[in-house]
Coordinates of C-alpha atoms in Angstrom, one line a residue:
Chain A
M24 CA -12.8 19.0 -13.1
S25 CA -13.5 22.6 -12.0
L26 CA -10.9 25.1 -10.9
R27 CA -12.7 25.3 -7.5
G28 CA -12.2 21.5 -7.1
W29 CA -8.4 22.0 -7.6
V30 CA -8.3 24.9 -5.2
T31 CA -10.2 22.8 -2.6
A32 CA -7.9 19.9 -3.1
L33 CA -4.8 22.0 -2.9
R34 CA -6.1 23.6 0.3
D35 CA -6.7 20.1 1.7
A36 CA -3.3 19.0 0.7
L37 CA -1.7 22.0 2.5
R38 CA -3.8 21.4 5.5
N39 CA -2.8 17.7 5.7
T40 CA 0.8 18.6 5.3
A41 CA 0.5 21.1 8.1
R42 CA -1.5 18.8 10.3
G43 CA 1.0 16.0 10.2
N44 CA 3.7 18.6 10.6
V45 CA 6.3 16.6 12.5
M46 CA 5.7 13.6 10.3
S47 CA 5.7 15.7 7.1
L48 CA 8.9 17.4 8.1
A49 CA 10.5 14.0 8.9
S50 CA 9.5 12.5 5.7
M51 CA 10.4 15.6 3.7
L52 CA 13.8 15.5 5.2
S53 CA 14.3 11.8 4.5
V54 CA 13.2 12.4 1.0
A55 CA 15.7 15.2 0.8
V56 CA 18.5 13.0 2.1
T57 CA 17.7 10.2 -0.4
L58 CA 17.5 12.6 -3.3
L59 CA 20.7 14.2 -2.1
V60 CA 22.5 10.9 -2.3
L61 CA 20.9 10.4 -5.6
A62 CA 22.1 13.7 -6.9
V63 CA 25.6 13.0 -5.6
V64 CA 25.5 9.7 -7.4
V65 CA 24.4 11.4 -10.6
L66 CA 27.1 14.1 -10.3
L67 CA 29.7 11.5 -9.8
A68 CA 28.5 9.4 -12.7
V69 CA 28.4 12.5 -15.0
N70 CA 31.9 13.4 -14.0
L71 CA 33.2 9.9 -14.5
E72 CA 31.5 9.7 -17.8
E73 CA 33.1 13.0 -18.8
M74 CA 36.5 11.6 -17.7
A75 CA 35.9 8.4 -19.6
A76 CA 34.8 10.4 -22.7
T77 CA 38.0 12.5 -22.5
A78 CA 40.1 9.4 -22.1
E79 CA 38.3 7.8 -25.0
S80 CA 38.9 10.7 -27.2
Q81 CA 42.6 10.5 -26.5
V82 CA 42.8 6.9 -27.5
E83 CA 44.5 6.6 -30.9
I84 CA 46.1 3.9 -33.0
K85 CA 49.7 4.4 -33.8
G86 CA 50.8 2.5 -37.0
Y87 CA 54.5 2.0 -38.0
L88 CA 55.1 1.8 -41.7
C89 CA 57.8 -0.4 -43.2
T90 CA 61.3 0.8 -43.9
A91 CA 64.4 -1.0 -45.1
R92 CA 65.7 -1.1 -41.5
R93 CA 62.6 -2.8 -40.0
E94 CA 63.0 -6.5 -39.3
E95 CA 59.4 -7.6 -39.9
V96 CA 59.2 -10.2 -42.7
K97 CA 56.4 -8.5 -44.5
C98 CA 58.5 -5.4 -44.9
G99 CA 61.0 -7.2 -47.2
Q100 CA 63.8 -4.9 -46.0
R101 CA 63.0 -2.1 -48.4
D102 CA 61.6 1.4 -48.0
L103 CA 58.1 2.2 -49.2
T104 CA 57.6 4.5 -52.2
E105 CA 55.6 7.7 -51.9
Q106 CA 52.8 6.1 -53.8
E107 CA 52.8 3.1 -51.5
I108 CA 52.5 5.4 -48.5
E109 CA 49.7 7.4 -50.1
A110 CA 47.9 4.1 -50.9
I111 CA 48.2 3.0 -47.3
L112 CA 46.9 6.3 -45.9
A113 CA 44.0 6.3 -48.4
G114 CA 43.2 2.7 -47.4
I115 CA 43.1 3.7 -43.7
R116 CA 40.9 6.7 -44.4
G117 CA 38.6 4.3 -46.3
L118 CA 38.1 2.1 -43.2
P119 CA 34.8 2.4 -41.4
D120 CA 34.8 4.3 -38.0
V121 CA 38.1 6.1 -38.8
E122 CA 37.8 9.7 -37.9
T123 CA 41.2 11.3 -38.6
V124 CA 44.5 10.1 -40.0
T125 CA 47.7 11.9 -39.4
F126 CA 51.0 11.0 -41.1
L127 CA 54.4 11.7 -39.6
S128 CA 57.4 10.8 -41.8
R129 CA 60.6 9.6 -40.1
H130 CA 62.4 12.7 -41.3
E131 CA 59.9 15.0 -39.7
A132 CA 60.1 12.8 -36.6
L133 CA 63.8 13.3 -36.4
E134 CA 63.5 17.0 -36.9
E135 CA 61.0 17.1 -34.0
M136 CA 63.4 15.2 -31.8
K137 CA 66.1 17.7 -32.6
R138 CA 63.9 20.6 -31.8
A139 CA 62.7 19.0 -28.6
D140 CA 66.3 18.4 -27.3
P141 CA 68.7 20.9 -28.9
A142 CA 71.6 19.5 -26.8
Q143 CA 71.3 16.2 -28.8
A144 CA 70.8 17.9 -32.1
E145 CA 74.4 17.5 -33.2
I146 CA 74.4 13.8 -32.6
L147 CA 71.0 13.3 -34.1
S148 CA 72.1 15.0 -37.3
G149 CA 74.2 12.0 -37.9
Y150 CA 71.1 9.9 -38.5
E151 CA 69.6 12.0 -41.3
G152 CA 68.7 10.6 -44.7
D153 CA 69.0 6.9 -45.2
E154 CA 70.6 6.5 -41.8
N155 CA 67.4 7.5 -40.1
P156 CA 66.5 4.6 -37.7
L157 CA 62.9 5.7 -37.1
S158 CA 59.8 4.6 -38.9
D159 CA 57.2 6.6 -40.7
E160 CA 54.1 6.7 -38.4
V161 CA 50.4 7.0 -38.9
Y162 CA 48.1 8.3 -36.1
V163 CA 44.5 7.2 -36.4
K164 CA 41.6 8.4 -34.3
V165 CA 38.5 6.2 -34.3
S166 CA 35.0 7.5 -33.7
D167 CA 34.0 4.8 -31.2
V168 CA 36.5 3.5 -28.6
E169 CA 34.8 0.1 -28.8
R170 CA 35.9 -0.2 -32.4
V171 CA 39.6 0.5 -31.8
A172 CA 40.7 -3.1 -31.6
K173 CA 38.9 -4.0 -34.9
V174 CA 40.3 -1.0 -36.8
A175 CA 43.8 -1.7 -35.4
E176 CA 43.6 -5.2 -36.7
Q177 CA 42.5 -4.1 -40.1
I178 CA 45.4 -1.6 -40.3
Q179 CA 47.9 -4.2 -39.1
A180 CA 46.7 -6.5 -41.9
M181 CA 47.6 -3.9 -44.6
R182 CA 50.7 -4.3 -46.8
G183 CA 53.4 -2.0 -45.8
V184 CA 52.3 -1.6 -42.2
A185 CA 54.9 -3.1 -39.9
K186 CA 53.2 -2.9 -36.6
V187 CA 50.3 -1.1 -34.8
D188 CA 50.0 0.0 -31.2
Y189 CA 46.9 1.2 -29.3
G190 CA 47.3 0.5 -25.6
K191 CA 45.1 -2.6 -25.7
E192 CA 44.9 -3.0 -21.9
I193 CA 44.1 0.7 -21.4
V194 CA 41.2 0.6 -23.8
A195 CA 39.8 -2.6 -22.3
D196 CA 40.0 -1.1 -18.8
L197 CA 38.4 2.1 -20.0
L198 CA 35.5 0.2 -21.5
A199 CA 35.0 -2.0 -18.4
F200 CA 35.2 1.1 -16.2
T201 CA 32.5 3.1 -18.1
R202 CA 30.3 0.1 -18.2
A203 CA 30.6 -0.4 -14.5
V204 CA 29.9 3.3 -13.9
R205 CA 26.8 3.1 -16.0
I206 CA 25.4 -0.1 -14.5
G207 CA 26.4 0.7 -10.9
G208 CA 25.0 4.2 -11.2
L209 CA 21.7 3.0 -12.7
G210 CA 21.3 0.3 -10.0
L211 CA 22.0 2.8 -7.3
V212 CA 19.6 5.4 -8.7
L213 CA 16.8 2.8 -9.0
L214 CA 17.3 1.7 -5.4
L215 CA 17.2 5.3 -4.2
L216 CA 14.0 6.0 -6.2
F217 CA 12.4 3.0 -4.6
A218 CA 13.4 4.2 -1.2
T219 CA 12.0 7.7 -1.9
V220 CA 8.6 6.2 -3.0
L221 CA 8.6 4.0 0.2
T222 CA 9.2 7.0 2.5
L223 CA 6.6 9.1 0.8
S224 CA 4.0 6.4 0.7
N225 CA 4.4 5.8 4.4
T226 CA 3.7 9.4 5.2
I227 CA 0.8 9.6 2.9
R228 CA -0.6 6.4 4.4
L229 CA -0.6 8.1 7.8
S230 CA -2.3 11.1 6.3
V231 CA -4.9 8.9 4.7
Y232 CA -5.4 7.0 8.0
A233 CA -6.0 10.3 9.8
R234 CA -8.7 11.1 7.4
R235 CA -10.2 7.6 6.9
R236 CA -13.5 8.6 8.4
E237 CA -13.8 11.5 5.9
I238 CA -12.8 9.2 3.1
S239 CA -15.5 6.6 4.0
I240 CA -18.1 9.4 4.0
M241 CA -16.9 10.7 0.7
K242 CA -17.3 7.3 -0.8
L243 CA -20.8 7.0 0.7
V244 CA -22.1 10.3 -0.7
G245 CA -20.7 9.5 -4.2
A246 CA -17.3 11.2 -4.5
T247 CA -15.3 9.8 -7.4
D248 CA -12.0 8.0 -6.6
W249 CA -10.2 10.8 -8.3
Y250 CA -11.8 13.4 -6.1
I251 CA -10.8 11.5 -3.0
R252 CA -7.3 10.8 -4.3
R253 CA -6.5 14.3 -5.5
P254 CA -5.6 16.1 -2.3
F255 CA -3.4 13.2 -1.2
V256 CA -1.7 13.1 -4.6
L257 CA -1.0 16.8 -4.3
E258 CA 0.3 16.3 -0.8
G259 CA 2.7 13.6 -2.0
M260 CA 3.8 15.9 -4.9
L261 CA 4.3 18.7 -2.5
L262 CA 6.4 16.7 0.0
G263 CA 8.4 15.2 -2.9
A264 CA 9.1 18.5 -4.5
L265 CA 10.0 20.1 -1.1
G266 CA 12.4 17.3 -0.4
A267 CA 13.9 17.7 -3.9
A268 CA 14.2 21.5 -3.4
V269 CA 16.2 20.9 -0.1
A270 CA 18.4 18.3 -1.8
S271 CA 19.0 20.5 -4.9
G272 CA 20.0 23.4 -2.7
V273 CA 22.5 21.4 -0.7
V274 CA 23.9 19.8 -3.8
A275 CA 24.2 23.1 -5.6
W276 CA 25.9 24.7 -2.6
G277 CA 28.3 21.8 -2.3
Y278 CA 29.2 21.4 -6.0
I279 CA 29.7 25.1 -6.6
R280 CA 32.3 25.1 -3.9
L281 CA 33.8 21.7 -4.5
A282 CA 34.1 21.6 -8.3
P283 CA 36.6 24.4 -8.8
A284 CA 38.7 23.1 -5.8
I285 CA 38.9 19.6 -7.3
Q286 CA 39.7 21.1 -10.8
E287 CA 42.5 23.1 -9.3
S288 CA 44.1 20.3 -7.4
V289 CA 43.8 17.8 -10.2
P290 CA 44.0 19.9 -13.3
F291 CA 44.2 16.9 -15.7
L292 CA 40.7 15.7 -14.6
P293 CA 37.9 17.2 -16.6
V294 CA 35.5 18.3 -13.9
V295 CA 32.0 19.2 -15.3
R296 CA 31.5 22.9 -14.6
P297 CA 28.6 23.7 -12.1
E298 CA 26.8 26.1 -14.4
L299 CA 26.6 23.4 -17.1
I300 CA 24.8 20.9 -15.0
L301 CA 23.2 22.4 -11.9
T302 CA 20.1 23.9 -13.6
D303 CA 19.2 20.6 -15.3
L304 CA 19.9 18.7 -12.2
T305 CA 17.7 20.9 -10.0
L306 CA 14.8 20.8 -12.5
A307 CA 15.2 17.0 -12.9
L308 CA 15.2 16.6 -9.1
L309 CA 12.1 18.8 -8.6
G310 CA 10.2 16.9 -11.3
L311 CA 11.3 13.6 -10.0
G312 CA 10.3 14.5 -6.4
A313 CA 6.8 15.5 -7.6
V314 CA 6.4 12.5 -9.8
L315 CA 7.6 10.1 -7.0
G316 CA 5.2 11.8 -4.6
A317 CA 2.3 11.3 -6.9
V318 CA 3.2 7.7 -7.5
A319 CA 3.6 7.0 -3.8
S320 CA 0.2 8.6 -3.0
F321 CA -1.5 6.7 -5.7
F322 CA -0.3 3.4 -4.3
S323 CA -1.0 4.2 -0.7
L324 CA -4.6 5.1 -1.5
R325 CA -5.4 2.1 -3.6
R326 CA -6.2 -0.1 -0.6
F327 CA -8.6 2.5 0.9
L328 CA -10.5 3.1 -2.3
N329 CA -11.2 -0.5 -3.1
V330 CA -14.5 -1.6 -1.7
Chain B
M18 CA -37.4 0.6 -7.9
I19 CA -35.7 -2.2 -6.1
Q20 CA -35.7 -5.8 -7.2
L21 CA -33.7 -8.7 -5.7
I22 CA -33.6 -11.9 -7.7
N23 CA -32.4 -15.0 -5.9
V24 CA -29.8 -13.0 -4.0
T25 CA -27.2 -14.9 -1.9
K26 CA -24.4 -13.3 -0.1
V27 CA -21.7 -15.4 1.6
Y28 CA -18.9 -13.4 3.3
P29 CA -15.4 -15.0 3.1
H30 CA -14.5 -17.1 6.2
M31 CA -18.2 -17.4 7.1
K32 CA -20.0 -20.8 6.9
A33 CA -23.6 -19.7 6.9
P34 CA -24.7 -17.2 4.1
S35 CA -25.8 -13.8 5.3
L36 CA -28.5 -13.7 2.6
D37 CA -29.8 -17.0 1.2
G38 CA -31.8 -16.8 -2.0
V39 CA -33.7 -13.6 -1.3
N40 CA -36.4 -12.5 -3.7
L41 CA -37.9 -9.0 -3.1
R42 CA -39.6 -6.2 -4.9
V43 CA -40.0 -2.7 -3.7
E44 CA -41.9 -0.2 -5.8
R45 CA -41.1 3.4 -6.3
G46 CA -42.4 5.6 -3.4
E47 CA -42.9 2.7 -0.9
F48 CA -41.9 2.8 2.8
V49 CA -40.5 -0.5 4.0
F50 CA -39.4 -1.6 7.4
L51 CA -36.8 -4.4 7.5
V52 CA -37.1 -6.3 10.8
G53 CA -35.5 -9.5 12.2
P54 CA -33.0 -10.5 14.9
S55 CA -29.5 -9.3 14.8
G56 CA -27.4 -11.1 12.2
A57 CA -30.5 -11.9 10.1
G58 CA -29.0 -10.1 7.1
K59 CA -30.7 -6.7 7.3
S60 CA -27.4 -4.7 7.0
T61 CA -26.0 -7.0 4.3
L62 CA -29.2 -6.4 2.2
M63 CA -28.8 -2.7 2.6
K64 CA -25.1 -2.8 1.7
L65 CA -25.9 -4.5 -1.5
L66 CA -28.3 -1.7 -2.4
Y67 CA -25.6 1.0 -2.3
R68 CA -23.0 -1.4 -3.5
E69 CA -20.8 -1.5 -0.4
E70 CA -20.9 -5.2 -1.0
L71 CA -21.5 -7.4 -4.1
P72 CA -23.8 -10.4 -4.1
T73 CA -22.2 -13.8 -4.2
S74 CA -25.0 -14.8 -6.7
G75 CA -28.3 -13.4 -7.9
Q76 CA -29.1 -9.9 -9.2
V77 CA -29.7 -6.7 -7.3
I78 CA -31.6 -4.4 -9.7
L79 CA -32.0 -0.7 -8.9
D80 CA -34.0 1.4 -11.3
G81 CA -33.6 -1.3 -14.0
K82 CA -29.9 -1.5 -13.6
D83 CA -28.0 -4.5 -12.2
V84 CA -25.9 -3.0 -9.5
A85 CA -23.3 -5.8 -9.5
R86 CA -22.6 -5.3 -13.2
L87 CA -22.0 -1.5 -12.8
P88 CA -18.5 -0.6 -13.8
R89 CA -16.3 0.7 -11.0
R90 CA -16.3 4.3 -12.2
A91 CA -20.1 4.4 -12.3
V92 CA -20.5 3.5 -8.6
P93 CA -20.1 7.1 -7.3
Y94 CA -23.0 8.2 -9.5
L95 CA -25.2 5.4 -8.3
R96 CA -24.5 6.5 -4.7
R97 CA -25.4 10.1 -5.5
S98 CA -29.0 8.9 -6.1
I99 CA -29.1 7.1 -2.7
G100 CA -29.1 8.7 0.7
V101 CA -27.7 6.5 3.5
I102 CA -28.3 6.9 7.2
F103 CA -26.4 4.9 9.9
Q104 CA -26.9 4.1 13.6
D105 CA -23.6 5.9 14.4
F106 CA -24.5 9.0 12.3
K107 CA -21.1 9.1 10.5
L108 CA -20.6 12.8 10.9
L109 CA -17.4 14.8 10.9
P110 CA -17.4 15.9 14.6
E111 CA -14.9 18.8 14.1
R112 CA -17.0 20.4 11.4
T113 CA -20.1 22.5 11.7
V114 CA -23.6 21.3 11.0
F115 CA -23.6 23.3 7.7
Q116 CA -20.3 21.9 6.6
N117 CA -21.4 18.3 7.3
V118 CA -24.4 18.6 5.1
A119 CA -22.5 20.6 2.5
F120 CA -19.8 18.0 2.4
A121 CA -22.0 15.6 0.4
L122 CA -22.4 18.3 -2.3
E123 CA -18.9 19.6 -2.2
C124 CA -17.2 16.3 -2.9
T125 CA -19.4 15.8 -5.9
D126 CA -18.5 19.2 -7.4
V127 CA -21.8 20.9 -6.9
P128 CA -21.5 24.6 -7.5
R129 CA -21.2 26.8 -4.4
R130 CA -24.4 28.8 -5.2
E131 CA -26.3 25.6 -5.4
I132 CA -24.8 24.4 -2.0
A133 CA -25.8 27.7 -0.4
R134 CA -29.4 27.2 -1.5
R135 CA -29.8 23.5 -0.8
V136 CA -28.1 23.0 2.6
P137 CA -30.3 25.5 4.5
A138 CA -33.4 23.9 2.9
A139 CA -32.3 20.5 4.1
L140 CA -31.5 21.8 7.5
E141 CA -34.9 23.5 7.6
L142 CA -36.6 20.2 6.9
V143 CA -34.9 18.5 9.9
G144 CA -35.5 21.6 12.1
L145 CA -31.8 22.4 12.7
R146 CA -31.4 25.5 10.6
H147 CA -30.7 27.5 13.7
K148 CA -27.8 25.2 14.6
S149 CA -26.0 25.6 11.2
R150 CA -22.9 27.0 12.9
A151 CA -22.7 24.6 15.7
L152 CA -20.0 21.9 15.6
A153 CA -21.4 18.4 15.1
A154 CA -19.7 17.2 18.2
E155 CA -21.6 19.7 20.3
L156 CA -25.0 18.3 19.3
S157 CA -27.1 15.7 21.1
G158 CA -27.5 12.3 19.6
G159 CA -30.9 13.0 18.2
E160 CA -29.7 16.3 16.6
Q161 CA -26.7 14.5 15.2
Q162 CA -28.9 12.0 13.5
R163 CA -31.1 14.7 12.1
V164 CA -28.0 16.3 10.6
A165 CA -27.2 12.9 9.0
V166 CA -30.8 12.8 7.7
A167 CA -30.3 16.3 6.2
R168 CA -27.0 15.1 4.6
A169 CA -28.8 12.0 3.1
I170 CA -31.6 14.0 1.5
V171 CA -29.8 17.2 0.5
R172 CA -29.3 15.8 -3.0
N173 CA -33.0 14.8 -3.4
P174 CA -32.2 11.0 -3.6
V175 CA -34.7 8.6 -5.1
L176 CA -33.9 6.1 -2.4
V177 CA -33.2 6.6 1.2
I178 CA -31.7 3.7 3.2
A179 CA -31.5 3.8 7.0
D180 CA -29.7 1.1 8.9
E181 CA -31.0 1.1 12.5
P182 CA -31.1 4.9 12.5
T183 CA -32.6 5.1 16.0
G184 CA -30.5 2.4 17.6
N185 CA -28.6 4.9 19.7
L186 CA -31.6 7.2 20.4
D187 CA -34.2 7.6 23.2
P188 CA -37.9 7.1 22.3
E189 CA -38.7 10.7 21.7
N190 CA -35.8 11.2 19.3
T191 CA -36.7 7.9 17.7
W192 CA -40.1 9.3 16.9
T193 CA -38.7 12.4 15.5
I194 CA -36.4 10.6 13.1
M195 CA -39.1 8.1 12.0
N196 CA -41.5 11.0 11.4
L197 CA -38.8 12.7 9.3
L198 CA -38.3 9.5 7.3
N199 CA -42.0 9.3 6.8
Q200 CA -42.1 12.9 5.6
I201 CA -39.3 12.2 3.2
N202 CA -41.3 9.3 1.9
Q203 CA -44.3 11.5 1.4
M204 CA -42.2 13.9 -0.6
G205 CA -41.5 11.1 -3.1
A206 CA -38.4 9.1 -2.0
T207 CA -38.5 5.3 -1.6
V208 CA -37.5 4.6 2.0
V209 CA -36.1 1.4 3.4
V210 CA -35.5 1.3 7.2
A211 CA -33.9 -1.5 9.2
T212 CA -35.0 -1.3 12.8
H213 CA -35.6 -2.9 16.2
A214 CA -38.1 -0.2 17.2
A215 CA -41.1 -2.5 17.7
E216 CA -43.6 0.1 18.9
I217 CA -43.0 2.4 16.0
V218 CA -43.2 -0.3 13.4
D219 CA -46.5 -1.4 15.0
S220 CA -48.0 2.1 15.0
M221 CA -46.9 3.3 11.6
K222 CA -48.6 0.4 9.7
K223 CA -46.1 0.3 6.8
R224 CA -44.9 -2.7 4.8
V225 CA -42.8 -5.0 7.0
I226 CA -40.3 -7.5 5.6
A227 CA -38.9 -9.9 8.2
L228 CA -35.5 -11.6 7.7
E229 CA -34.3 -14.6 9.6
R230 CA -31.0 -16.4 8.9
G231 CA -30.7 -14.6 5.5
R232 CA -34.2 -15.6 4.3
V233 CA -37.4 -13.5 3.9
V234 CA -39.8 -15.2 6.4
R235 CA -42.6 -12.6 6.3
D236 CA -43.7 -9.7 4.0
E237 CA -46.9 -7.9 4.9
N238 CA -48.4 -4.6 4.0
R239 CA -49.5 -2.6 7.0
G240 CA -47.5 -5.2 9.1
T241 CA -46.3 -5.3 12.6
Y242 CA -42.9 -5.8 14.2
G243 CA -43.8 -9.3 15.3
Y244 CA -40.9 -10.1 17.7
E245 CA -40.7 -9.8 21.5
S246 CA -38.8 -6.6 22.2

């Protein structure tokens, strides 16, 4: 395919776009709106994912080790020896999916309580040594939040571990939430992609219809399908990319203003910073617009090309 | 050049076949008139030749190749060797005479220098070189058909097919077009013309094939029109 062929096709595409200007503008805008909604959905999903990821990383298992004061039967009402504690920690470290294991003895815990509340320090001093009512604790982080329940179970089963705690309901909710975000987001994105293709293919169909005489002559004199298709495919890509450019512009403008404001008013929410996502989002939207336009043109021409 | 072997064409939703077991042979360089009443199958026969339609059964062989068996992507190349002329000219009215003829070359990726050389030659042949810059819509019917003839021959096709090329023209223009087709034939192309122009068929004394209800009912060299007109 010669360069001149491409130039001619591009010129035709531009001419078509200009000729159907009101229609082209309308379809370009509706593509922009659909892609805008799509971009918003993507931004929301990315932020919710980020939120879920942060929440996930904060999930940890808290294990209480046996002491003479604990009532659990398996503890046998005696303190663990240092060796036993070391063995438990080594055992936990040896479990699959365990990332970090932190140990906090009941004496350290008491010291921390004193530091945290100096007013109570005097009273708390009375509980030092064997009087300490607290338990030695192990904090375990797991690499995958979906494995938390399993790991907790394994730790619970160990000798010398009195009890584990990991916010069962919260983890379950978190998992359900991220799954819903993923499925819902994907469904919505697919729907919007479909809508975009429909819009574009309707416009291209009008453009094809306006040139049906030319197309029939082209076929008669032996133009290849690809030659006939090319300007329309370019026109579709152009409309799609223009729509995407408008959508990207609006989204970028909005997100740059909105993201810091949200971050400021809800500081504990991890809002994805605009500069981290907008470039990728814009490029993705432009590419998507062009690809959808090409796909739409391809389909709207099929009927005209078949003899 | 052209061989039809037992060709039948039945259009969907039509009871009677448009072509019914047609056998036909046209040699390279022949000039053939196709005559017969409207609906006899003349147009259908021509559409099979440039593969606008496919036969329901039988073989349409062009230059030794079975047209129906041609893969889809080969069809454009078949059409580049055939020039087709219609009753309604099929020009692009908002383009100039030159552009209309050049169109056939442009959309088959012929280099521009080649186009600049061949289009004027084709227009010269049909006597319209001086109207190159006129819009097709501004021309008379006869002139428009001559532009269509120029477009059909600009690629030097081996076969020229004309489906009632003079149906919309007055007697004088009819003669011009028929003489042009004859001239193209003299230059080497095989020419097949479907027509109702009785007087011309009678005086040109070419091979005449008559179709009725999809069957060949007459095939004579130096034949006549043979119907009341």
